[in-house]
Every structure is written in C-alpha cells, then in structure tokens.
Amino acid sequence: MVKHGISLFVITIASTVTGSCTPAPDRMVQSAVETPAFEPVLDAHLAAIMGRDLKAFNATLTSGDNLNVIFPNGKVLPDTQAVRDFHSEWFADKDWVMEPRVIKVIKGEDLATALLKYSYRDNAEGKPRMNWLLLVFKLENGAWKLVHDQNTEIEDV
C-alpha cells in the first residue's frame, strides 16, 4: 500500500511538472504568428517619398481616416485624405531635395516608430533646413501602415 501510494505520488508530481512546462494553447498560437519585419516597410515609405511615387506612398498609409501630418511650422493635415492630397501636389514639384537619415527604430507587437533627421531644400541650390521626423506605423491586417507623421524644425543654435 505504501509503495503504491509513493508511486502514485511520483506520477502525480511528474505529470504536474511536465504539464506546467507545456505552453497553454493561446500562447502557442500567439508565438506562431510572427510580427512582420518593419524596416523594409520604412525603406519602402522613404523610397516612395524620395522617388515622388504617389502610388507606392499611398500603399504605406493606414486604411483608416485617422492619419495626420504635423509640419515643422505646426500646420496639421487632419486626416488621411488631406495627407494624400498634399503629397499628390508636393510630389508634382520636382525641385525640392530631401535627405533623410534614420536615427532610431523601435518596434513593438503592433506599433513601430522611426526617428529620422533630415535636411530639406526647396531646390538643389537652396539653403538646407534641418528637421526631426517621427513616423509611427501600426500593424493593420498583417502589414505596417503609417498612422502619424510629426516633423519638428531644428533651429540654428
């Protein structure tokens, strides 16, 4: 009787330990779904801007209407359609020169940010103006989409 009790006790402990090491079904599903790479989307977004490619640019934007852009002077484009309209007009201007440099990227499960520093000139001979750019992307249906664009002027010190 004692041997049988000890054996049953050992089996119970072994089952508990083994069972506690097995991930719960929800955890297994979550770990099986990988968050897509963010950097290629950021690169595509910047390439679309530099190439003045409106179709490629629009493909990186949120499908919702909550995208806004804040310019260095504080002016705000209040929604996604205003952002599309502005970029359509801006991309038609072939004179401006923008040179962005990625400073830092932070990627979470469903949000990613990119901090950039860029120089902007109205034309090739123009005086460069330095700005910070913070881009916020959100995961939508398995793809990173831009939801916020914040520009801040860097004043001469």
PDB file of C-alpha atoms in Angstrom:
ATOM      1  CA  MET A   1       0.000   0.000   0.000  1.00  0.00           C
ATOM      2  CA  VAL A   2       2.819   2.426   0.858  1.00  0.00           C
ATOM      3  CA  LYS A   3       4.707   1.559  -2.365  1.00  0.00           C
ATOM      4  CA  HIS A   4       1.532   2.084  -4.396  1.00  0.00           C
ATOM      5  CA  GLY A   5       0.934   5.450  -2.654  1.00  0.00           C
ATOM      6  CA  ILE A   6       4.510   6.603  -3.323  1.00  0.00           C
ATOM      7  CA  SER A   7       4.285   5.562  -6.980  1.00  0.00           C
ATOM      8  CA  LEU A   8       1.006   7.426  -7.405  1.00  0.00           C
ATOM      9  CA  PHE A   9       2.542  10.490  -5.705  1.00  0.00           C
ATOM     10  CA  VAL A  10       5.587  10.421  -8.050  1.00  0.00           C
ATOM     11  CA  ILE A  11       3.369  10.057 -11.137  1.00  0.00           C
ATOM     12  CA  THR A  12       1.187  12.971  -9.979  1.00  0.00           C
ATOM     13  CA  ILE A  13       4.216  15.230  -9.397  1.00  0.00           C
ATOM     14  CA  ALA A  14       5.776  14.262 -12.752  1.00  0.00           C
ATOM     15  CA  SER A  15       2.512  14.983 -14.571  1.00  0.00           C
ATOM     16  CA  THR A  16       2.180  18.368 -12.864  1.00  0.00           C
ATOM     17  CA  VAL A  17       5.748  19.404 -13.681  1.00  0.00           C
ATOM     18  CA  THR A  18       5.502  18.201 -17.284  1.00  0.00           C
ATOM     19  CA  GLY A  19       2.107  19.850 -17.754  1.00  0.00           C
ATOM     20  CA  SER A  20       3.307  23.170 -16.358  1.00  0.00           C
ATOM     21  CA  CYS A  21       6.184  23.236 -18.867  1.00  0.00           C
ATOM     22  CA  THR A  22       3.835  22.860 -21.820  1.00  0.00           C
ATOM     23  CA  PRO A  23       2.673  26.236 -23.184  1.00  0.00           C
ATOM     24  CA  ALA A  24      -1.030  26.985 -22.992  1.00  0.00           C
ATOM     25  CA  PRO A  25      -2.802  26.731 -26.364  1.00  0.00           C
ATOM     26  CA  ASP A  26      -3.264  30.539 -26.537  1.00  0.00           C
ATOM     27  CA  ARG A  27       0.457  31.100 -26.022  1.00  0.00           C
ATOM     28  CA  MET A  28       1.293  28.597 -28.733  1.00  0.00           C
ATOM     29  CA  VAL A  29      -0.940  30.432 -31.219  1.00  0.00           C
ATOM     30  CA  GLN A  30       0.500  33.846 -30.314  1.00  0.00           C
ATOM     31  CA  SER A  31       4.090  32.702 -30.675  1.00  0.00           C
ATOM     32  CA  ALA A  32       3.335  31.029 -34.006  1.00  0.00           C
ATOM     33  CA  VAL A  33       2.216  34.359 -35.513  1.00  0.00           C
ATOM     34  CA  GLU A  34       5.312  36.415 -36.277  1.00  0.00           C
ATOM     35  CA  THR A  35       5.250  40.180 -36.466  1.00  0.00           C
ATOM     36  CA  PRO A  36       6.371  41.183 -39.966  1.00  0.00           C
ATOM     37  CA  ALA A  37       9.672  42.983 -40.413  1.00  0.00           C
ATOM     38  CA  PHE A  38       9.327  46.745 -40.076  1.00  0.00           C
ATOM     39  CA  GLU A  39      12.494  48.065 -41.723  1.00  0.00           C
ATOM     40  CA  PRO A  40      11.526  47.039 -45.303  1.00  0.00           C
ATOM     41  CA  VAL A  41       8.264  48.972 -44.934  1.00  0.00           C
ATOM     42  CA  LEU A  42      10.105  52.019 -43.604  1.00  0.00           C
ATOM     43  CA  ASP A  43      12.547  51.771 -46.517  1.00  0.00           C
ATOM     44  CA  ALA A  44       9.649  51.494 -48.992  1.00  0.00           C
ATOM     45  CA  HIS A  45       7.927  54.520 -47.439  1.00  0.00           C
ATOM     46  CA  LEU A  46      11.076  56.650 -47.665  1.00  0.00           C
ATOM     47  CA  ALA A  47      11.835  55.421 -51.202  1.00  0.00           C
ATOM     48  CA  ALA A  48       8.300  56.381 -52.253  1.00  0.00           C
ATOM     49  CA  ILE A  49       8.862  59.906 -50.912  1.00  0.00           C
ATOM     50  CA  MET A  50      12.298  60.291 -52.476  1.00  0.00           C
ATOM     51  CA  GLY A  51      11.020  58.880 -55.775  1.00  0.00           C
ATOM     52  CA  ARG A  52       7.870  61.023 -55.647  1.00  0.00           C
ATOM     53  CA  ASP A  53       5.886  57.829 -56.211  1.00  0.00           C
ATOM     54  CA  LEU A  54       2.343  58.587 -55.060  1.00  0.00           C
ATOM     55  CA  LYS A  55       1.008  55.060 -55.609  1.00  0.00           C
ATOM     56  CA  ALA A  56       3.823  53.471 -53.580  1.00  0.00           C
ATOM     57  CA  PHE A  57       3.476  56.182 -50.909  1.00  0.00           C
ATOM     58  CA  ASN A  58      -0.285  55.650 -50.567  1.00  0.00           C
ATOM     59  CA  ALA A  59       0.293  51.905 -50.170  1.00  0.00           C
ATOM     60  CA  THR A  60       2.187  52.612 -46.917  1.00  0.00           C
ATOM     61  CA  LEU A  61      -0.652  54.654 -45.367  1.00  0.00           C
ATOM     62  CA  THR A  62      -3.320  53.493 -42.939  1.00  0.00           C
ATOM     63  CA  SER A  63      -6.601  52.347 -44.443  1.00  0.00           C
ATOM     64  CA  GLY A  64      -8.378  54.402 -41.782  1.00  0.00           C
ATOM     65  CA  ASP A  65      -9.055  58.124 -41.836  1.00  0.00           C
ATOM     66  CA  ASN A  66      -7.020  58.952 -38.716  1.00  0.00           C
ATOM     67  CA  LEU A  67      -3.616  59.688 -40.295  1.00  0.00           C
ATOM     68  CA  ASN A  68      -2.298  63.167 -39.714  1.00  0.00           C
ATOM     69  CA  VAL A  69       0.879  65.004 -40.561  1.00  0.00           C
ATOM     70  CA  ILE A  70       2.285  67.792 -38.438  1.00  0.00           C
ATOM     71  CA  PHE A  71       4.696  70.074 -40.309  1.00  0.00           C
ATOM     72  CA  PRO A  72       7.725  71.848 -38.793  1.00  0.00           C
ATOM     73  CA  ASN A  73       5.702  75.103 -38.633  1.00  0.00           C
ATOM     74  CA  GLY A  74       2.903  73.423 -36.654  1.00  0.00           C
ATOM     75  CA  LYS A  75       0.392  73.194 -39.510  1.00  0.00           C
ATOM     76  CA  VAL A  76      -1.612  69.957 -39.367  1.00  0.00           C
ATOM     77  CA  LEU A  77      -3.081  67.800 -42.096  1.00  0.00           C
ATOM     78  CA  PRO A  78      -6.091  66.452 -40.171  1.00  0.00           C
ATOM     79  CA  ASP A  79      -6.906  63.204 -41.955  1.00  0.00           C
ATOM     80  CA  THR A  80      -5.711  60.586 -44.411  1.00  0.00           C
ATOM     81  CA  GLN A  81      -7.336  62.193 -47.459  1.00  0.00           C
ATOM     82  CA  ALA A  82      -5.675  65.537 -46.695  1.00  0.00           C
ATOM     83  CA  VAL A  83      -2.330  63.710 -46.463  1.00  0.00           C
ATOM     84  CA  ARG A  84      -2.922  62.034 -49.842  1.00  0.00           C
ATOM     85  CA  ASP A  85      -3.928  65.346 -51.447  1.00  0.00           C
ATOM     86  CA  PHE A  86      -0.903  67.197 -50.061  1.00  0.00           C
ATOM     87  CA  HIS A  87       1.538  64.544 -51.245  1.00  0.00           C
ATOM     88  CA  SER A  88      -0.032  64.473 -54.707  1.00  0.00           C
ATOM     89  CA  GLU A  89       0.718  68.190 -55.047  1.00  0.00           C
ATOM     90  CA  TRP A  90       4.125  68.003 -53.320  1.00  0.00           C
ATOM     91  CA  PHE A  91       5.326  65.105 -55.470  1.00  0.00           C
ATOM     92  CA  ALA A  92       4.430  67.094 -58.603  1.00  0.00           C
ATOM     93  CA  ASP A  93       7.097  69.648 -57.596  1.00  0.00           C
ATOM     94  CA  LYS A  94      10.371  68.278 -58.995  1.00  0.00           C
ATOM     95  CA  ASP A  95      12.660  70.884 -57.399  1.00  0.00           C
ATOM     96  CA  TRP A  96      12.766  70.000 -53.696  1.00  0.00           C
ATOM     97  CA  VAL A  97      15.548  67.917 -52.191  1.00  0.00           C
ATOM     98  CA  MET A  98      15.115  65.869 -49.028  1.00  0.00           C
ATOM     99  CA  GLU A  99      17.906  63.837 -47.434  1.00  0.00           C
ATOM    100  CA  PRO A 100      16.660  61.642 -44.563  1.00  0.00           C
ATOM    101  CA  ARG A 101      18.764  59.623 -42.148  1.00  0.00           C
ATOM    102  CA  VAL A 102      17.262  57.041 -39.796  1.00  0.00           C
ATOM    103  CA  ILE A 103      18.409  57.657 -36.222  1.00  0.00           C
ATOM    104  CA  LYS A 104      16.422  55.098 -34.237  1.00  0.00           C
ATOM    105  CA  VAL A 105      13.746  52.447 -34.775  1.00  0.00           C
ATOM    106  CA  ILE A 106      11.556  50.966 -32.053  1.00  0.00           C
ATOM    107  CA  LYS A 107       9.324  48.026 -32.967  1.00  0.00           C
ATOM    108  CA  GLY A 108       6.629  46.596 -30.719  1.00  0.00           C
ATOM    109  CA  GLU A 109       3.994  43.956 -31.334  1.00  0.00           C
ATOM    110  CA  ASP A 110       1.600  46.262 -33.184  1.00  0.00           C
ATOM    111  CA  LEU A 111       3.282  49.695 -33.207  1.00  0.00           C
ATOM    112  CA  ALA A 112       6.629  50.788 -34.595  1.00  0.00           C
ATOM    113  CA  THR A 113       8.321  54.170 -34.618  1.00  0.00           C
ATOM    114  CA  ALA A 114      11.160  55.588 -36.627  1.00  0.00           C
ATOM    115  CA  LEU A 115      13.045  58.717 -35.661  1.00  0.00           C
ATOM    116  CA  LEU A 116      14.770  60.422 -38.576  1.00  0.00           C
ATOM    117  CA  LYS A 117      16.779  63.567 -39.070  1.00  0.00           C
ATOM    118  CA  TYR A 118      16.540  65.180 -42.484  1.00  0.00           C
ATOM    119  CA  SER A 119      17.659  68.179 -44.435  1.00  0.00           C
ATOM    120  CA  TYR A 120      15.175  69.800 -46.783  1.00  0.00           C
ATOM    121  CA  ARG A 121      15.816  72.298 -49.557  1.00  0.00           C
ATOM    122  CA  ASP A 122      13.266  73.933 -51.828  1.00  0.00           C
ATOM    123  CA  ASN A 123      15.683  73.347 -54.726  1.00  0.00           C
ATOM    124  CA  ALA A 124      19.178  71.947 -55.288  1.00  0.00           C
ATOM    125  CA  GLU A 125      20.810  75.337 -54.640  1.00  0.00           C
ATOM    126  CA  GLY A 126      18.619  76.223 -51.658  1.00  0.00           C
ATOM    127  CA  LYS A 127      19.756  76.525 -48.067  1.00  0.00           C
ATOM    128  CA  PRO A 128      19.096  73.274 -46.173  1.00  0.00           C
ATOM    129  CA  ARG A 129      16.668  73.319 -43.261  1.00  0.00           C
ATOM    130  CA  MET A 130      17.177  70.585 -40.673  1.00  0.00           C
ATOM    131  CA  ASN A 131      14.220  68.755 -39.159  1.00  0.00           C
ATOM    132  CA  TRP A 132      13.361  65.819 -36.958  1.00  0.00           C
ATOM    133  CA  LEU A 133      10.795  63.377 -38.292  1.00  0.00           C
ATOM    134  CA  LEU A 134       8.920  60.872 -36.167  1.00  0.00           C
ATOM    135  CA  LEU A 135       6.936  58.262 -38.072  1.00  0.00           C
ATOM    136  CA  VAL A 136       4.505  55.953 -36.282  1.00  0.00           C
ATOM    137  CA  PHE A 137       3.315  52.792 -38.004  1.00  0.00           C
ATOM    138  CA  LYS A 138       0.580  50.441 -36.802  1.00  0.00           C
ATOM    139  CA  LEU A 139       0.088  46.819 -37.763  1.00  0.00           C
ATOM    140  CA  GLU A 140      -3.097  46.530 -39.870  1.00  0.00           C
ATOM    141  CA  ASN A 141      -4.135  43.153 -41.254  1.00  0.00           C
ATOM    142  CA  GLY A 142      -0.563  41.884 -41.051  1.00  0.00           C
ATOM    143  CA  ALA A 143       1.068  44.949 -42.663  1.00  0.00           C
ATOM    144  CA  TRP A 144       2.736  48.036 -41.180  1.00  0.00           C
ATOM    145  CA  LYS A 145       0.834  51.239 -42.090  1.00  0.00           C
ATOM    146  CA  LEU A 146       1.657  54.875 -41.305  1.00  0.00           C
ATOM    147  CA  VAL A 147      -0.681  56.437 -38.717  1.00  0.00           C
ATOM    148  CA  HIS A 148       1.275  59.553 -37.635  1.00  0.00           C
ATOM    149  CA  ASP A 149       3.950  61.804 -39.164  1.00  0.00           C
ATOM    150  CA  GLN A 150       5.470  64.504 -36.931  1.00  0.00           C
ATOM    151  CA  ASN A 151       8.061  66.996 -38.203  1.00  0.00           C
ATOM    152  CA  THR A 152       9.951  69.337 -35.881  1.00  0.00           C
ATOM    153  CA  GLU A 153      12.280  72.092 -37.037  1.00  0.00           C
ATOM    154  CA  ILE A 154      15.806  72.050 -35.656  1.00  0.00           C
ATOM    155  CA  GLU A 155      16.665  75.683 -35.085  1.00  0.00           C
ATOM    156  CA  ASP A 156      20.177  77.009 -35.532  1.00  0.00           C
ATOM    157  CA  VAL A 157      21.851  77.191 -32.155  1.00  0.00           C
TER     158      VAL A 157
END
